[in-house]
Short mmCIF file of C-alpha atoms in Angstrom, two decimals:
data_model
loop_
_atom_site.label_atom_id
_atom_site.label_comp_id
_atom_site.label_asym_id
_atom_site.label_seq_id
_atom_site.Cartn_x
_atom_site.Cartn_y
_atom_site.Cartn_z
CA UNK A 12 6.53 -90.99 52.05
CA UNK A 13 6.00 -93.22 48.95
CA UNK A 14 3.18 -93.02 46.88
CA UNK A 15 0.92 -95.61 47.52
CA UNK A 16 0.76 -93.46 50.72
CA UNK A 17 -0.70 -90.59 49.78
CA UNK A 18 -4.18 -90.33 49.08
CA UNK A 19 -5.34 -91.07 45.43
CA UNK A 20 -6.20 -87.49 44.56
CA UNK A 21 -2.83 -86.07 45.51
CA UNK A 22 -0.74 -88.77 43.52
CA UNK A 23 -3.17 -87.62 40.31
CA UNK A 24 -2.27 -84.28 41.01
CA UNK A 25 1.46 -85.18 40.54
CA UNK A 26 0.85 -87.27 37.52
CA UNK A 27 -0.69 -85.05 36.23
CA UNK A 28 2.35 -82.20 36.37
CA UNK A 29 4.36 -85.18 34.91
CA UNK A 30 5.17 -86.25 30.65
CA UNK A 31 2.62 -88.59 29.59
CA UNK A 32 5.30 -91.36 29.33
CA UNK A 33 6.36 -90.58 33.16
CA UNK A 34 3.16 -90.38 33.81
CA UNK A 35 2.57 -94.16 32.85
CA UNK A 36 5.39 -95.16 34.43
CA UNK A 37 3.95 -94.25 37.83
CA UNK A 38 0.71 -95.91 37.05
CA UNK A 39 1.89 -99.30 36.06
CA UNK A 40 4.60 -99.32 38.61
CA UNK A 41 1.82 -99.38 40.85
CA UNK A 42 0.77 -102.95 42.24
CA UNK A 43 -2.58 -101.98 43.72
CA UNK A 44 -5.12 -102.03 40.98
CA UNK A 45 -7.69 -100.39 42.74
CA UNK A 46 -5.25 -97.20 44.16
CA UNK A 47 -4.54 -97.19 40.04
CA UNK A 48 -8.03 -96.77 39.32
CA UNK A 49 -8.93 -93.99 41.80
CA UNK A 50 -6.07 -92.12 40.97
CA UNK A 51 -6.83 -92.28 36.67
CA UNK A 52 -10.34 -91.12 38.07
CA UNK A 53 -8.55 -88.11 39.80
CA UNK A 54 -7.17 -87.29 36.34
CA UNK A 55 -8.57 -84.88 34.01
CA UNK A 56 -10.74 -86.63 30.77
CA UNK A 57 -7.48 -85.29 28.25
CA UNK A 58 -5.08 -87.08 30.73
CA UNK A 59 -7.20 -89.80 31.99
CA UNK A 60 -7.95 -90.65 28.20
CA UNK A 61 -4.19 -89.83 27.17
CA UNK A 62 -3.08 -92.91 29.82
CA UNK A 63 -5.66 -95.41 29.58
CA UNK A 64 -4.37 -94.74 25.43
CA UNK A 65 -1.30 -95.79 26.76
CA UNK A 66 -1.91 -98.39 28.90
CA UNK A 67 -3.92 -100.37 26.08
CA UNK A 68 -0.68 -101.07 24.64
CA UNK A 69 1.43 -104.20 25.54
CA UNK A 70 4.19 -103.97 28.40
CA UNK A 71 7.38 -102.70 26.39
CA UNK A 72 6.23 -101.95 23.21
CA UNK A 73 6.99 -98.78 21.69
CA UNK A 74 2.88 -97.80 22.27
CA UNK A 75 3.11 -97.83 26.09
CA UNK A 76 7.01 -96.35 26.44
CA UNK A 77 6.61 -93.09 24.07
CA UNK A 78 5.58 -90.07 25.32
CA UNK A 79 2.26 -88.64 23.36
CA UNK A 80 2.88 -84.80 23.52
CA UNK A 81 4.09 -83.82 20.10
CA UNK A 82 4.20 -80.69 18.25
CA UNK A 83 3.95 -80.85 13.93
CA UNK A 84 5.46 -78.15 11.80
CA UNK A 85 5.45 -77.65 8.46
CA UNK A 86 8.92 -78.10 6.85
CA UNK A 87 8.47 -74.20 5.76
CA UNK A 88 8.40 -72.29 8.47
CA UNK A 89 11.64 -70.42 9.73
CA UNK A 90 12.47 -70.90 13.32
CA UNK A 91 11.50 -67.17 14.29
CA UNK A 92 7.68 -68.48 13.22
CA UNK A 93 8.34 -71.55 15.38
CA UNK A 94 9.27 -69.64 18.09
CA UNK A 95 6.13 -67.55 18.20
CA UNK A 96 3.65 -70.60 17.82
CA UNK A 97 5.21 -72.27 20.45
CA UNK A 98 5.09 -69.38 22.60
#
């Protein structure tokens, strides 16, 4: 089964389990525009807004190919901290 057989809401529900730069790269593999646009409406707002963020970016620019989930430390904290807010 490939994806543009599966019903919209089940490909979002995959996409949505995926790294927001995998993510993309389903979508804009996708030839059928309007299959692309019924699956980002399948999407939750964070991810639906987190893609369409993406896909505002030109084709192979560092915008659309890096992934957006990020987490920001300070320099100070020892890794046993880390650990904990990460948990």
């Amino acid at each position: 089964v490939t994806l543009p057989e599966l019903p919209a809401w089940q490909v979002a529900a995959i996409v949505s389990e995926l790294d927001s730069d995998d993510a993309l790269d389903i979508i804009q593999s996708l030839d059928d525009e309007p299959f692309k646009h019924a699956i980002i409406r399948h999407l939750s707002a964070q991810t639906r807004m987190t893609l369409q963020e993406g896909l505002s970016f030109p084709e192979d620019s560092a915008g659309r190919l890096m992934q957006r989930e990020f987490v920001a430390l300070p320099q100070f904290w020892t890794v046993g901290k880390t650990i904990d807010y990460l948990r």
